[in-house]
Amino acid sequence: MKIYIAGPYSADTKEERLANTHYTMDAWIALVKKGHTPFCPHLYHYMDEHAKLRGIEFSYSVWMEQDEAWLRECDALLFLGPSPGANKELAIAIEDGMGVYYNINDVPEAN
């Protein structure tokens, strides 16, 4: 199953954003170990940092457009916690009738 990982990213410090990224990377690992194909939008953290080093600043809306495009390709969403972006992604998943999981342990093993 293709599973989109939604959770908080934005934070007051770079260290907190990195911690949020690592948390979702752990979820990505767990989903792969269960046999799924997860998408972790938090990995855009590294793309954003790279762009900034090049003097390029993408707006929040650009990142959310990217996220929504990938979300709509998925079968389910793993919701790791609330944030403005994650809440919007959760609403889209529910509206589109995707499976929604609120805990990694609730995600079944892939067939």
Short mmCIF file of N, CA and C in Angstrom, two decimals:
data_model
loop_
_atom_site.label_atom_id
_atom_site.label_comp_id
_atom_site.label_asym_id
_atom_site.label_seq_id
_atom_site.Cartn_x
_atom_site.Cartn_y
_atom_site.Cartn_z
N MET A 1 0.85 -1.17 0.00
CA MET A 1 0.00 0.00 0.00
C MET A 1 0.90 1.24 0.00
N LYS A 2 0.52 2.24 -0.77
CA LYS A 2 1.23 3.52 -0.75
C LYS A 2 0.65 4.36 0.38
N ILE A 3 1.49 4.71 1.34
CA ILE A 3 1.03 5.42 2.53
C ILE A 3 1.77 6.75 2.67
N TYR A 4 1.00 7.81 2.76
CA TYR A 4 1.53 9.15 2.96
C TYR A 4 1.68 9.40 4.45
N ILE A 5 2.82 9.91 4.87
CA ILE A 5 3.08 10.19 6.28
C ILE A 5 2.83 11.67 6.55
N ALA A 6 1.87 11.97 7.42
CA ALA A 6 1.54 13.36 7.77
C ALA A 6 1.86 13.60 9.24
N GLY A 7 2.48 14.72 9.51
CA GLY A 7 2.79 15.08 10.88
C GLY A 7 3.42 16.45 10.92
N PRO A 8 3.65 16.98 12.12
CA PRO A 8 4.23 18.31 12.24
C PRO A 8 5.63 18.39 11.62
N TYR A 9 5.88 19.48 10.94
CA TYR A 9 7.22 19.78 10.45
C TYR A 9 7.69 21.13 10.98
N SER A 10 6.92 22.17 10.72
CA SER A 10 7.31 23.53 11.11
C SER A 10 7.57 23.60 12.61
N ALA A 11 8.57 24.39 12.96
CA ALA A 11 8.94 24.57 14.36
C ALA A 11 9.74 25.86 14.48
N ASP A 12 9.97 26.28 15.71
CA ASP A 12 10.67 27.53 15.96
C ASP A 12 12.16 27.46 15.63
N THR A 13 12.73 26.27 15.75
CA THR A 13 14.18 26.16 15.51
C THR A 13 14.48 25.11 14.44
N LYS A 14 15.65 25.25 13.87
CA LYS A 14 16.12 24.27 12.88
C LYS A 14 16.24 22.88 13.51
N GLU A 15 16.66 22.84 14.76
CA GLU A 15 16.82 21.57 15.46
C GLU A 15 15.48 20.86 15.65
N GLU A 16 14.43 21.64 15.95
CA GLU A 16 13.10 21.05 16.10
C GLU A 16 12.55 20.56 14.76
N ARG A 17 12.81 21.29 13.70
CA ARG A 17 12.38 20.83 12.36
C ARG A 17 13.10 19.54 12.00
N LEU A 18 14.38 19.46 12.32
CA LEU A 18 15.14 18.25 12.05
C LEU A 18 14.62 17.08 12.89
N ALA A 19 14.28 17.33 14.15
CA ALA A 19 13.72 16.29 15.00
C ALA A 19 12.39 15.79 14.44
N ASN A 20 11.54 16.71 13.95
CA ASN A 20 10.28 16.30 13.33
C ASN A 20 10.54 15.46 12.09
N THR A 21 11.55 15.82 11.32
CA THR A 21 11.92 15.06 10.13
C THR A 21 12.38 13.67 10.52
N HIS A 22 13.21 13.56 11.53
CA HIS A 22 13.71 12.24 11.96
C HIS A 22 12.58 11.36 12.47
N TYR A 23 11.61 11.96 13.16
CA TYR A 23 10.46 11.21 13.66
C TYR A 23 9.69 10.57 12.50
N THR A 24 9.46 11.33 11.44
CA THR A 24 8.74 10.77 10.30
C THR A 24 9.59 9.78 9.52
N MET A 25 10.91 9.98 9.53
CA MET A 25 11.80 9.00 8.88
C MET A 25 11.71 7.65 9.61
N ASP A 26 11.58 7.69 10.94
CA ASP A 26 11.40 6.44 11.69
C ASP A 26 10.10 5.75 11.30
N ALA A 27 9.05 6.54 11.08
CA ALA A 27 7.78 5.97 10.62
C ALA A 27 7.95 5.37 9.22
N TRP A 28 8.69 6.06 8.36
CA TRP A 28 8.95 5.55 7.01
C TRP A 28 9.63 4.18 7.09
N ILE A 29 10.64 4.08 7.94
CA ILE A 29 11.35 2.80 8.12
C ILE A 29 10.39 1.71 8.57
N ALA A 30 9.56 2.02 9.57
CA ALA A 30 8.61 1.03 10.09
C ALA A 30 7.63 0.57 9.01
N LEU A 31 7.17 1.51 8.18
CA LEU A 31 6.23 1.15 7.11
C LEU A 31 6.90 0.28 6.05
N VAL A 32 8.13 0.59 5.70
CA VAL A 32 8.85 -0.25 4.74
C VAL A 32 9.04 -1.65 5.30
N LYS A 33 9.37 -1.74 6.58
CA LYS A 33 9.55 -3.05 7.21
C LYS A 33 8.25 -3.85 7.22
N LYS A 34 7.10 -3.15 7.18
CA LYS A 34 5.80 -3.83 7.11
C LYS A 34 5.44 -4.19 5.66
N GLY A 35 6.29 -3.79 4.72
CA GLY A 35 6.07 -4.15 3.32
C GLY A 35 5.35 -3.11 2.49
N HIS A 36 5.22 -1.89 3.01
CA HIS A 36 4.50 -0.84 2.30
C HIS A 36 5.46 0.08 1.54
N THR A 37 4.88 0.97 0.74
CA THR A 37 5.62 1.98 0.00
C THR A 37 5.20 3.34 0.53
N PRO A 38 5.91 3.84 1.54
CA PRO A 38 5.52 5.12 2.13
C PRO A 38 6.11 6.31 1.41
N PHE A 39 5.42 7.45 1.54
CA PHE A 39 5.94 8.72 1.06
C PHE A 39 6.11 9.63 2.27
N CYS A 40 7.31 10.16 2.44
CA CYS A 40 7.65 11.00 3.59
C CYS A 40 7.93 12.42 3.12
N PRO A 41 6.92 13.32 3.15
CA PRO A 41 7.13 14.67 2.67
C PRO A 41 8.13 15.46 3.51
N HIS A 42 8.38 15.01 4.71
CA HIS A 42 9.34 15.70 5.56
C HIS A 42 10.76 15.65 4.98
N LEU A 43 10.99 14.75 4.06
CA LEU A 43 12.31 14.71 3.42
C LEU A 43 12.55 15.94 2.56
N TYR A 44 11.47 16.68 2.27
CA TYR A 44 11.64 17.98 1.61
C TYR A 44 12.49 18.92 2.47
N HIS A 45 12.63 18.60 3.74
CA HIS A 45 13.49 19.39 4.63
C HIS A 45 14.86 19.57 3.99
N TYR A 46 15.39 18.48 3.46
CA TYR A 46 16.72 18.53 2.86
C TYR A 46 16.72 19.30 1.54
N MET A 47 15.65 19.18 0.79
CA MET A 47 15.53 19.95 -0.45
C MET A 47 15.43 21.44 -0.14
N ASP A 48 14.67 21.77 0.90
CA ASP A 48 14.52 23.17 1.30
C ASP A 48 15.86 23.75 1.75
N GLU A 49 16.57 23.00 2.55
CA GLU A 49 17.89 23.47 3.01
C GLU A 49 18.83 23.66 1.82
N HIS A 50 18.80 22.75 0.88
CA HIS A 50 19.65 22.84 -0.31
C HIS A 50 19.28 24.07 -1.15
N ALA A 51 17.97 24.29 -1.33
CA ALA A 51 17.51 25.45 -2.10
C ALA A 51 17.97 26.75 -1.42
N LYS A 52 17.86 26.82 -0.10
CA LYS A 52 18.27 28.02 0.62
C LYS A 52 19.76 28.30 0.45
N LEU A 53 20.57 27.24 0.42
CA LEU A 53 22.00 27.42 0.17
C LEU A 53 22.26 28.01 -1.21
N ARG A 54 21.34 27.81 -2.12
CA ARG A 54 21.44 28.34 -3.48
C ARG A 54 20.74 29.70 -3.62
N GLY A 55 20.26 30.21 -2.49
CA GLY A 55 19.57 31.51 -2.51
C GLY A 55 18.14 31.44 -3.00
N ILE A 56 17.54 30.26 -2.95
CA ILE A 56 16.17 30.06 -3.43
C ILE A 56 15.27 29.79 -2.23
N GLU A 57 14.22 30.58 -2.13
CA GLU A 57 13.27 30.44 -1.02
C GLU A 57 11.91 30.06 -1.60
N PHE A 58 11.43 28.86 -1.29
CA PHE A 58 10.10 28.45 -1.73
C PHE A 58 9.09 28.78 -0.64
N SER A 59 7.92 29.22 -1.04
CA SER A 59 6.87 29.56 -0.08
C SER A 59 6.24 28.29 0.50
N TYR A 60 5.59 28.47 1.63
CA TYR A 60 4.85 27.37 2.27
C TYR A 60 3.85 26.76 1.29
N SER A 61 3.19 27.61 0.52
CA SER A 61 2.16 27.10 -0.41
C SER A 61 2.77 26.20 -1.49
N VAL A 62 3.99 26.48 -1.91
CA VAL A 62 4.65 25.60 -2.89
C VAL A 62 4.85 24.22 -2.29
N TRP A 63 5.33 24.18 -1.04
CA TRP A 63 5.54 22.87 -0.40
C TRP A 63 4.22 22.14 -0.22
N MET A 64 3.17 22.85 0.17
CA MET A 64 1.87 22.20 0.36
C MET A 64 1.30 21.70 -0.96
N GLU A 65 1.52 22.42 -2.06
CA GLU A 65 1.08 21.94 -3.37
C GLU A 65 1.80 20.65 -3.74
N GLN A 66 3.09 20.60 -3.48
CA GLN A 66 3.86 19.37 -3.73
C GLN A 66 3.30 18.22 -2.90
N ASP A 67 3.07 18.49 -1.61
CA ASP A 67 2.55 17.46 -0.71
C ASP A 67 1.20 16.93 -1.17
N GLU A 68 0.30 17.84 -1.53
CA GLU A 68 -1.03 17.41 -1.93
C GLU A 68 -0.99 16.56 -3.20
N ALA A 69 -0.13 16.91 -4.13
CA ALA A 69 -0.02 16.11 -5.36
C ALA A 69 0.40 14.68 -5.05
N TRP A 70 1.35 14.52 -4.14
CA TRP A 70 1.78 13.16 -3.77
C TRP A 70 0.74 12.45 -2.93
N LEU A 71 0.10 13.18 -2.02
CA LEU A 71 -0.92 12.58 -1.17
C LEU A 71 -2.01 11.94 -2.01
N ARG A 72 -2.43 12.61 -3.05
CA ARG A 72 -3.53 12.10 -3.88
C ARG A 72 -3.14 10.84 -4.68
N GLU A 73 -1.86 10.51 -4.70
CA GLU A 73 -1.40 9.28 -5.34
C GLU A 73 -1.38 8.09 -4.38
N CYS A 74 -1.62 8.36 -3.11
CA CYS A 74 -1.50 7.32 -2.09
C CYS A 74 -2.83 6.63 -1.80
N ASP A 75 -2.72 5.47 -1.16
CA ASP A 75 -3.89 4.69 -0.77
C ASP A 75 -4.35 5.01 0.64
N ALA A 76 -3.42 5.48 1.46
CA ALA A 76 -3.72 5.71 2.87
C ALA A 76 -2.81 6.80 3.42
N LEU A 77 -3.16 7.26 4.62
CA LEU A 77 -2.39 8.29 5.30
C LEU A 77 -2.11 7.82 6.72
N LEU A 78 -0.87 8.00 7.15
CA LEU A 78 -0.51 7.79 8.55
C LEU A 78 -0.39 9.17 9.19
N PHE A 79 -1.27 9.46 10.15
CA PHE A 79 -1.32 10.77 10.79
C PHE A 79 -0.57 10.69 12.11
N LEU A 80 0.60 11.35 12.17
CA LEU A 80 1.45 11.27 13.35
C LEU A 80 1.19 12.36 14.38
N GLY A 81 0.44 13.37 14.01
CA GLY A 81 0.14 14.43 14.95
C GLY A 81 -0.31 15.68 14.23
N PRO A 82 -0.98 16.56 14.97
CA PRO A 82 -1.56 17.75 14.35
C PRO A 82 -0.56 18.85 14.05
N SER A 83 -0.85 19.55 12.99
CA SER A 83 -0.18 20.79 12.59
C SER A 83 -1.07 21.37 11.50
N PRO A 84 -0.90 22.63 11.15
CA PRO A 84 -1.75 23.17 10.07
C PRO A 84 -1.66 22.34 8.79
N GLY A 85 -0.47 21.97 8.37
CA GLY A 85 -0.32 21.19 7.14
C GLY A 85 -0.83 19.77 7.28
N ALA A 86 -0.48 19.11 8.37
CA ALA A 86 -0.92 17.73 8.59
C ALA A 86 -2.43 17.66 8.72
N ASN A 87 -3.02 18.65 9.36
CA ASN A 87 -4.49 18.67 9.48
C ASN A 87 -5.15 18.81 8.12
N LYS A 88 -4.57 19.63 7.24
CA LYS A 88 -5.10 19.77 5.89
C LYS A 88 -4.97 18.46 5.13
N GLU A 89 -3.83 17.80 5.27
CA GLU A 89 -3.61 16.51 4.60
C GLU A 89 -4.58 15.46 5.11
N LEU A 90 -4.84 15.45 6.41
CA LEU A 90 -5.81 14.53 6.98
C LEU A 90 -7.19 14.77 6.39
N ALA A 91 -7.58 16.03 6.29
CA ALA A 91 -8.90 16.36 5.73
C ALA A 91 -9.01 15.89 4.28
N ILE A 92 -7.95 16.06 3.51
CA ILE A 92 -7.96 15.60 2.11
C ILE A 92 -8.10 14.08 2.06
N ALA A 93 -7.34 13.38 2.89
CA ALA A 93 -7.40 11.92 2.91
C ALA A 93 -8.80 11.43 3.26
N ILE A 94 -9.41 12.05 4.24
CA ILE A 94 -10.77 11.65 4.64
C ILE A 94 -11.75 11.96 3.52
N GLU A 95 -11.64 13.15 2.94
CA GLU A 95 -12.52 13.56 1.85
C GLU A 95 -12.40 12.62 0.66
N ASP A 96 -11.18 12.17 0.37
CA ASP A 96 -10.95 11.28 -0.76
C ASP A 96 -11.21 9.81 -0.43
N GLY A 97 -11.60 9.51 0.80
CA GLY A 97 -11.94 8.14 1.18
C GLY A 97 -10.74 7.23 1.36
N MET A 98 -9.60 7.81 1.65
CA MET A 98 -8.39 6.99 1.88
C MET A 98 -8.47 6.34 3.26
N GLY A 99 -7.73 5.27 3.40
CA GLY A 99 -7.56 4.71 4.73
C GLY A 99 -6.74 5.69 5.56
N VAL A 100 -7.09 5.86 6.82
CA VAL A 100 -6.35 6.74 7.71
C VAL A 100 -5.94 5.96 8.94
N TYR A 101 -4.68 6.04 9.28
CA TYR A 101 -4.14 5.39 10.47
C TYR A 101 -3.57 6.46 11.38
N TYR A 102 -3.78 6.28 12.67
CA TYR A 102 -3.32 7.25 13.66
C TYR A 102 -2.17 6.71 14.50
N ASN A 103 -1.83 5.46 14.25
CA ASN A 103 -0.74 4.83 14.99
C ASN A 103 -0.07 3.82 14.07
N ILE A 104 1.23 3.81 14.07
CA ILE A 104 1.98 2.88 13.21
C ILE A 104 1.59 1.44 13.48
N ASN A 105 1.24 1.14 14.73
CA ASN A 105 0.87 -0.25 15.09
C ASN A 105 -0.47 -0.67 14.48
N ASP A 106 -1.27 0.29 14.07
CA ASP A 106 -2.57 -0.02 13.45
C ASP A 106 -2.44 -0.33 11.96
N VAL A 107 -1.31 -0.02 11.37
CA VAL A 107 -1.10 -0.28 9.94
C VAL A 107 -0.82 -1.79 9.78
N PRO A 108 -1.63 -2.48 8.99
CA PRO A 108 -1.42 -3.93 8.83
C PRO A 108 -0.17 -4.22 7.99
N GLU A 109 0.33 -5.40 8.14
CA GLU A 109 1.41 -5.88 7.29
C GLU A 109 0.89 -5.95 5.85
N ALA A 110 1.76 -5.68 4.89
CA ALA A 110 1.37 -5.79 3.49
C ALA A 110 1.20 -7.27 3.15
N ASN A 111 0.33 -7.53 2.20
CA ASN A 111 0.11 -8.92 1.76
C ASN A 111 1.23 -9.42 0.90
#
